[in-house]
Amino acid sequence: MLLIRLLSCQTYTGNILIAINPFQRLPHLYDSHMMQQYKGAPFGDLSPHVFAIADVAYRAMINEQKSNSILVSGESGAGKTETTKMLMRYLAFLGGRSSTEGRTVEQQVLESNPVLEVFGNAKTVRNNNSSRFGKFVEIQFDKHGRISGAAIRTYLLERSRVCQISDPERNYHCFYLLCAAPQEEIQKYKLGNPKKFHYLNQSNCYDLVGVSDAHDYLATRRAMDIVGISEKEQEAIFRVVAAILHLGNVDFAKGKEIDSSVLKDDKSKFHLKTVSELLMCDPKALEDALMKRVMITPEEVINRTLDPLNATVSRDGLAKTIYSRLFDWLVDKINISIGQDPNSQSLIGVLDIYGFESFKHNSFEQFCINFTNEKLQQHFNQHVFKMEQEEYTEEEIDWSYIEFVDNQDVLDLIEKKPGGVIALLDEACMFPKSTAETLTSKLYQTYKNHRRLPKPKMSRIDFIISHYAGEVQYQSDQFLDKNKDYVVPEHQDLLSASKCPFVAGLFPPVPEETTKTSNKSSKFSSIGSRFKLQLQRLMETLSSTEPHYIRCVKPNNLLKPAIFENVNIIQQLRCGGVLEAIRISCAGYPTRRAFFEFLNRFGLLAPEVIERNYDEKVACQKILDKVGLKGFQIGKTKVFLRAGQMAELDARRAVVLSTAAKTIQRRIRTHYARKSFIALRKATIDIQSLCRRILARRWYEHKRKEAAALKIQKNLRRYQARKTFEKLRVSVLVLQTSLRAMAARKEYSYRRQTKAAIIIEVRWRCHKAFSYYKKLKKAAIITQSRWRGRIGRRELRKLKMAARETGALKEAKDKLEKRVEELTWRLQLEKRLRTDLEEAKTQEISKLQSSLQSMQTKIDEANALVVKEREAAKKAIEEAPPVIKETQVFVEDTKKVDSLREEVEGLKASLQREKERADESERIRAQLQELSEQQRKKLEDSDKKIQQLQDSLHRLEEKCSNLESENQVFRQQAVSMAPNKFLSGRSKSILQRGSESAHFGDARLPSDLHSPSMNHQDFSELEERPQKSLNEKQQENQELLIRCISQHLGFAGNRPIAACIIYKSLLHWRSFEVERTSIFDRIIQALGHAIEKTQHNNDILAYWFSNASTLLLLLQRTLKASGAAGMAPQRRRSSSTLYGRMTQSFRGTPQGVSLAFVNGGMTGGSDSLRQVEAKYPALLFKQQLTAYVEKIYGMIRDNLKKDISPLLGLCIQAPRTSRASLVKGSSRSMANSAAQQALIAHWQGIAKSLRNFLETLKANHVPPFLVRKVFTQIFSFINVQLFNSLLLRRECCSFSNGEYVKAGLTELESWCYDATDEYAGSAWDELKHIRQAIEFLVVHQKPKKTLDEISRELCPVLSIQQLYRISTMYWDDKYGTHSVSPEVVGSMRVLMTEDSNNAVSNSFLLDDDSSIPFSVDDISKSMEQHIDISDIKPPGLIRESSGFSFLLPRAD
């Protein structure tokens, strides 16, 4: 039955209204029509409704001249706020004024609700429009029952929501409304999307379903106008709201000094400046107020800076204080605008306050809310339960006393003085060293065996209170901070001095004793005490009024209509005291009626009793006896019925009323049926006569129109026939005239065209014959000139080709010069690296140089002779006459060519002699190199010994530095123990950090180590300490880390574990920020030893390549050069080779090594990793790691080159037997196909090597960017080897060999396709030279190809020298075809002769590029995605060590 009644959204339990939140709009239940129905209606006659409760309160106030109150309670989301709105609307409807009176009080009261909702409501988990404050509205009435004034009282605004919200809740509505304001407002306040603000983006919920923030913003501005807030004040209000949003985006970072903070970045500075502009205060003063505190002592005034955490707390405290002051100003402004009636004698108060709350985490707000509900529950008990039994006594009925739960002991536990929870909380707040644990322990010491205060088992800072609705466990960790009610003096001084009058009005100047630094005589103020006082005043107000109760119930937690959760509803009814009221009512007489009401309602059950005029009490007795009810009682003025008896009486009354209604309905229906029949008969007769009259009139009209139509048709047809005839006659005459004129014009035109055509034909034939004659004459002259020029160029080309043979001598000279330069450079390098062998090598080098100089002199003479001969040839060509006689020129040129050939033979002989001398010098150089190699080995052994000595020296220096740092800490402790014996642990850690920083900042050995103050006794005390020092533990951790990374740790996903552990350890130990450390050298040594042991194992090299590149990428995105690193002394790098960098990485760091090359590689970085100010060792470590990445890359590349080099030698030329079979043209049988497979076995071996190598790199998760670079250079190497072999060996330039190489290249193309572009990249494009050369070998009809087709379409990449080489060496061993035509070869020679004067080398061979094709920035850009190392699990070797606990993943 209760569920059926709840489906109607509202029901009664005695005089208590239970209102169900329908979670949907029901406008028909709350419109003006429904208000009119409930106006003045007796209570209970109509369906349960909030209007009925409001009407009862209003009638009681009017009739009894006594104030009333309506208490609306329930949990969040139950509909308290909407119910309060309905009550105020109905009261405004009852006591409102006419609309001609201007802006009335009731309008201001109603419009104050949306204003307060915007600034005091927010979305929570349970409700989209939850009131985060309590509200009591006093509506005052005059003697005529009209509203004359109002006042609003608010309680306990949730200030912490301004700075901290949880997902999926929202902050207060005003912030989102301002972000959705018109564009000019947003630009004025420098706002934007709510996701940009820290106070709003802590939750992912920004919009409400079905709610438009832009529309609500405009509605709020209109409501502010109604309640009396001016435009200027509205602008100031939203300036303050915008300033709070910008204030939340001000972030802080650690400053240079200890426990100091600075603004984090430019974004924070911008928001700080915007806050100062909006609040009209000084930006510097605002920054100081956030990051500094002034401590006033009797002796002096101390300025103390705050660390970033305390500065953030200061920022949030300022935001909460400003918002709280703004909300209080709004409430005061609304009260002032509405105005109060001092002459009012009666009022109706509407209380909308939070219901009982019990969450998983309950803080100070829940404590105050539940304290309020305890007070209201006591008031409810006193009014409902006690008045129930008092009424039984007054009516003198037979009843027994009913027990009910009294919560006075809970109220005493909370508010009793002294010893209550609030009193103990205030006492703890007055002591600065009090904590949540001391508060809880003192509370349980005060109330050891209190039945309402059970003790939790698992927490020392929690306490439990048994409320009337159940036990609630409170977490007291924030009770002390939230209970303190004071404003930071710096914030007060800053905002009271604002140039904005509104902001200064929010923070009026306060006396000195009310500030935080007040003297001892000032009284302590707290939120709890102030709230207790407000609650006491509220209870006094409620006690002076007649209360009415509305209990709001939330049917489900899904916030959806038509869903009822029985357990949830029962719990809410129990928390609201409804079930207890029902229990007491059922135990007694829940239904009672006055005698007059009872007779008026149920007198129809016994009409004879009413007719005999009995006394009311006797009449009621006779009616109940006739009905046969048992258990009722008759009081003095009322009838008391048991539960269910009223329903039985209503059922019998309904039967009597139903019978009477049926009789009345029968008679009425008979009367209506007779009356309807008579009216229908009369209407039928009238309709029939009217229809007949209409039909006759229509027939007459039809006949008259038919006659008129016949007359009109006759005249119209005659007119149309006459008009058609006239039109046809005129048309025939016009047509005849036109045809005759057309025929005459055609005849004239034909005769004219015939005459003109004859004239044109004559002229055209004459012109054509003359043009043909001129073209034929010109072509003959051009043909003769071209033929003579061609013969002359052919002879000139022969002379130039003969002269160009001397260019080979110059090419050989260039090679020798390059070789000499290379030998000179190597000798100079050996001289610099091995100074101890300088004197022994001086004589051999001088001899070698003298021989080289003599050889150079001879080469220069030969070169000069070649130049002279070339000039003579050019001069002879220039002196020749324009018309060349073939016989004479041929003889003279032949003689010159013979003489040139003889000279060339002589030069070749001299070249051969020079080559022999070069071979002799090469043999001498090999001997010197052997001696140098022996000396180098001795030098390396001495370097190793020096390295060991330097390591020992470094360890001794570190131990001395550690002892000095500990000595400095002890000296500082000894100094600080004199003024203060009890130094806190935090101060000790600060001193230790200061000593460590001082130690790492000094590059020299501490001079205080041998000071007289450090005597032998101090050292003995330090050595006897049982605990190891911090530096020794750090050395142990470093040793453990080196042992761990020396093992193969594998990968976590695609991330190398070793690199991640090294990076996290170095970052945790802050090794990047120290001036001196040995961990970087040890890591580099471990990496170098691992690589040297496995130089030919690609699997191990790939593993270290992946780790080194990942660690280098993390360093590139983390480290940034500091000022100290940039100021290091400058020095030129001692070696530009990879070997030089390797040797430097194993030696001690010199004092003057330059960091200019390091700083250049530190630009960029990733925003996802924290930037670290790196010192010199960290930057040097990064450079050394870069060198190792390049070295491992070169080793992997060279290993693969060694693997495929033997196969490349077999791949360039097909086997002879197979080529012979191809020449003979054997049939293509299955055996031949098997032979073809055997031919490409070498190519398949190369593809298999590439495939295995790719799998190795993939298995070790080498970055795809580096894999692409490796294969690009490998394919470039294949291209160079194959192409050079093709040009140097004539047996390879055959047709069948071209087909063989083409089939092999197909295997490489298939491998590139399988490897995909992610790993192969542009490797296939590197084979362009060999691919185009092979295409030239296998192309058919070569003699028909022109030079343009070959150089631009077939082989655009190859140079003229390379094309000439292939064309001249080509031979067809399969079909016997010829190479390109002689004309094409001649054109190539001409182009080569023209290009011979260029400074560019004419070599047709390709050079292999063995450089490193990438940089650190290239690796960083290619791997732009974030590397997440937070979930890397440490290996077992260090997992159990306490020093590596930071590597364990944290469970949030």
PDB file of N, CA, C and O in Angstrom, residues 925-953:
ATOM      1  N   ARG A 925     105.935   1.722 -45.492  1.00  0.00           N
ATOM      2  CA  ARG A 925     104.870   2.164 -44.579  1.00  0.00           C
ATOM      3  C   ARG A 925     104.297   1.004 -43.766  1.00  0.00           C
ATOM      4  O   ARG A 925     103.971   1.142 -42.581  1.00  0.00           O
ATOM      5  N   ALA A 926     104.189  -0.211 -44.414  1.00  0.00           N
ATOM      6  CA  ALA A 926     103.686  -1.379 -43.692  1.00  0.00           C
ATOM      7  C   ALA A 926     104.617  -1.748 -42.543  1.00  0.00           C
ATOM      8  O   ALA A 926     104.177  -2.100 -41.438  1.00  0.00           O
ATOM      9  N   GLN A 927     105.946  -1.675 -42.823  1.00  0.00           N
ATOM     10  CA  GLN A 927     106.888  -1.956 -41.735  1.00  0.00           C
ATOM     11  C   GLN A 927     106.736  -0.953 -40.593  1.00  0.00           C
ATOM     12  O   GLN A 927     106.738  -1.322 -39.427  1.00  0.00           O
ATOM     13  N   LEU A 928     106.613   0.328 -40.983  1.00  0.00           N
ATOM     14  CA  LEU A 928     106.415   1.346 -39.941  1.00  0.00           C
ATOM     15  C   LEU A 928     105.112   1.125 -39.175  1.00  0.00           C
ATOM     16  O   LEU A 928     105.036   1.353 -37.975  1.00  0.00           O
ATOM     17  N   GLN A 929     104.123   0.666 -39.899  1.00  0.00           N
ATOM     18  CA  GLN A 929     102.827   0.424 -39.227  1.00  0.00           C
ATOM     19  C   GLN A 929     102.934  -0.717 -38.228  1.00  0.00           C
ATOM     20  O   GLN A 929     102.317  -0.682 -37.167  1.00  0.00           O
ATOM     21  N   GLU A 930     103.707  -1.765 -38.575  1.00  0.00           N
ATOM     22  CA  GLU A 930     103.898  -2.862 -37.625  1.00  0.00           C
ATOM     23  C   GLU A 930     104.575  -2.347 -36.363  1.00  0.00           C
ATOM     24  O   GLU A 930     104.186  -2.696 -35.242  1.00  0.00           O
ATOM     25  N   LEU A 931     105.636  -1.515 -36.566  1.00  0.00           N
ATOM     26  CA  LEU A 931     106.291  -0.943 -35.389  1.00  0.00           C
ATOM     27  C   LEU A 931     105.320  -0.074 -34.585  1.00  0.00           C
ATOM     28  O   LEU A 931     105.302  -0.119 -33.351  1.00  0.00           O
ATOM     29  N   SER A 932     104.505   0.684 -35.292  1.00  0.00           N
ATOM     30  CA  SER A 932     103.526   1.533 -34.594  1.00  0.00           C
ATOM     31  C   SER A 932     102.502   0.699 -33.837  1.00  0.00           C
ATOM     32  O   SER A 932     102.077   1.057 -32.735  1.00  0.00           O
ATOM     33  N   GLU A 933     102.139  -0.446 -34.428  1.00  0.00           N
ATOM     34  CA  GLU A 933     101.165  -1.305 -33.753  1.00  0.00           C
ATOM     35  C   GLU A 933     101.751  -1.860 -32.462  1.00  0.00           C
ATOM     36  O   GLU A 933     101.073  -1.927 -31.433  1.00  0.00           O
ATOM     37  N   GLN A 934     103.021  -2.251 -32.495  1.00  0.00           N
ATOM     38  CA  GLN A 934     103.655  -2.740 -31.256  1.00  0.00           C
ATOM     39  C   GLN A 934     103.702  -1.651 -30.201  1.00  0.00           C
ATOM     40  O   GLN A 934     103.393  -1.874 -29.029  1.00  0.00           O
ATOM     41  N   GLN A 935     104.084  -0.440 -30.641  1.00  0.00           N
ATOM     42  CA  GLN A 935     104.121   0.669 -29.682  1.00  0.00           C
ATOM     43  C   GLN A 935     102.712   1.011 -29.154  1.00  0.00           C
ATOM     44  O   GLN A 935     102.548   1.385 -27.995  1.00  0.00           O
ATOM     45  N   ARG A 936     101.708   0.860 -30.035  1.00  0.00           N
ATOM     46  CA  ARG A 936     100.329   1.154 -29.600  1.00  0.00           C
ATOM     47  C   ARG A 936      99.862   0.168 -28.526  1.00  0.00           C
ATOM     48  O   ARG A 936      99.196   0.546 -27.558  1.00  0.00           O
ATOM     49  N   LYS A 937     100.219  -1.103 -28.696  1.00  0.00           N
ATOM     50  CA  LYS A 937      99.841  -2.090 -27.681  1.00  0.00           C
ATOM     51  C   LYS A 937     100.490  -1.752 -26.343  1.00  0.00           C
ATOM     52  O   LYS A 937      99.849  -1.837 -25.288  1.00  0.00           O
ATOM     53  N   LYS A 938     101.792  -1.377 -26.402  1.00  0.00           N
ATOM     54  CA  LYS A 938     102.444  -0.980 -25.150  1.00  0.00           C
ATOM     55  C   LYS A 938     101.748   0.235 -24.549  1.00  0.00           C
ATOM     56  O   LYS A 938     101.548   0.323 -23.340  1.00  0.00           O
ATOM     57  N   LEU A 939     101.359   1.169 -25.420  1.00  0.00           N
ATOM     58  CA  LEU A 939     100.676   2.382 -24.938  1.00  0.00           C
ATOM     59  C   LEU A 939      99.317   2.042 -24.313  1.00  0.00           C
ATOM     60  O   LEU A 939      98.937   2.605 -23.293  1.00  0.00           O
ATOM     61  N   GLU A 940      98.610   1.094 -24.908  1.00  0.00           N
ATOM     62  CA  GLU A 940      97.313   0.691 -24.340  1.00  0.00           C
ATOM     63  C   GLU A 940      97.499   0.030 -22.984  1.00  0.00           C
ATOM     64  O   GLU A 940      96.709   0.249 -22.058  1.00  0.00           O
ATOM     65  N   ASP A 941      98.540  -0.805 -22.851  1.00  0.00           N
ATOM     66  CA  ASP A 941      98.793  -1.408 -21.538  1.00  0.00           C
ATOM     67  C   ASP A 941      99.076  -0.333 -20.505  1.00  0.00           C
ATOM     68  O   ASP A 941      98.561  -0.377 -19.367  1.00  0.00           O
ATOM     69  N   SER A 942      99.874   0.653 -20.882  1.00  0.00           N
ATOM     70  CA  SER A 942     100.158   1.733 -19.920  1.00  0.00           C
ATOM     71  C   SER A 942      98.895   2.545 -19.625  1.00  0.00           C
ATOM     72  O   SER A 942      98.677   2.984 -18.494  1.00  0.00           O
ATOM     73  N   ASP A 943      98.045   2.725 -20.642  1.00  0.00           N
ATOM     74  CA  ASP A 943      96.775   3.440 -20.408  1.00  0.00           C
ATOM     75  C   ASP A 943      95.892   2.696 -19.423  1.00  0.00           C
ATOM     76  O   ASP A 943      95.232   3.289 -18.574  1.00  0.00           O
ATOM     77  N   LYS A 944      95.865   1.377 -19.549  1.00  0.00           N
ATOM     78  CA  LYS A 944      95.052   0.589 -18.610  1.00  0.00           C
ATOM     79  C   LYS A 944      95.578   0.754 -17.190  1.00  0.00           C
ATOM     80  O   LYS A 944      94.804   0.914 -16.236  1.00  0.00           O
ATOM     81  N   LYS A 945      96.904   0.702 -17.048  1.00  0.00           N
ATOM     82  CA  LYS A 945      97.449   0.898 -15.701  1.00  0.00           C
ATOM     83  C   LYS A 945      97.130   2.291 -15.179  1.00  0.00           C
ATOM     84  O   LYS A 945      96.778   2.468 -14.002  1.00  0.00           O
ATOM     85  N   ILE A 946      97.232   3.292 -16.069  1.00  0.00           N
ATOM     86  CA  ILE A 946      96.893   4.668 -15.648  1.00  0.00           C
ATOM     87  C   ILE A 946      95.426   4.761 -15.261  1.00  0.00           C
ATOM     88  O   ILE A 946      95.059   5.416 -14.280  1.00  0.00           O
ATOM     89  N   GLN A 947      94.573   4.067 -16.014  1.00  0.00           N
ATOM     90  CA  GLN A 947      93.130   4.090 -15.702  1.00  0.00           C
ATOM     91  C   GLN A 947      92.857   3.482 -14.332  1.00  0.00           C
ATOM     92  O   GLN A 947      92.050   3.990 -13.553  1.00  0.00           O
ATOM     93  N   GLN A 948      93.534   2.353 -14.027  1.00  0.00           N
ATOM     94  CA  GLN A 948      93.357   1.735 -12.708  1.00  0.00           C
ATOM     95  C   GLN A 948      93.799   2.690 -11.603  1.00  0.00           C
ATOM     96  O   GLN A 948      93.135   2.835 -10.570  1.00  0.00           O
ATOM     97  N   LEU A 949      94.947   3.341 -11.830  1.00  0.00           N
ATOM     98  CA  LEU A 949      95.417   4.294 -10.815  1.00  0.00           C
ATOM     99  C   LEU A 949      94.442   5.465 -10.669  1.00  0.00           C
ATOM    100  O   LEU A 949      94.172   5.937  -9.555  1.00  0.00           O
ATOM    101  N   GLN A 950      93.915   5.942 -11.795  1.00  0.00           N
ATOM    102  CA  GLN A 950      92.951   7.054 -11.710  1.00  0.00           C
ATOM    103  C   GLN A 950      91.676   6.634 -10.988  1.00  0.00           C
ATOM    104  O   GLN A 950      91.107   7.401 -10.226  1.00  0.00           O
ATOM    105  N   ASP A 951      91.195   5.384 -11.246  1.00  0.00           N
ATOM    106  CA  ASP A 951      90.001   4.897 -10.518  1.00  0.00           C
ATOM    107  C   ASP A 951      90.262   4.858  -9.017  1.00  0.00           C
ATOM    108  O   ASP A 951      89.418   5.252  -8.203  1.00  0.00           O
ATOM    109  N   SER A 952      91.433   4.345  -8.653  1.00  0.00           N
ATOM    110  CA  SER A 952      91.768   4.308  -7.228  1.00  0.00           C
ATOM    111  C   SER A 952      91.818   5.720  -6.658  1.00  0.00           C
ATOM    112  O   SER A 952      91.319   5.982  -5.555  1.00  0.00           O
ATOM    113  N   LEU A 953      92.413   6.641  -7.428  1.00  0.00           N
ATOM    114  CA  LEU A 953      92.478   8.027  -6.964  1.00  0.00           C
ATOM    115  C   LEU A 953      91.086   8.639  -6.816  1.00  0.00           C
ATOM    116  O   LEU A 953      90.807   9.352  -5.851  1.00  0.00           O
TER     117      LEU A 953
END
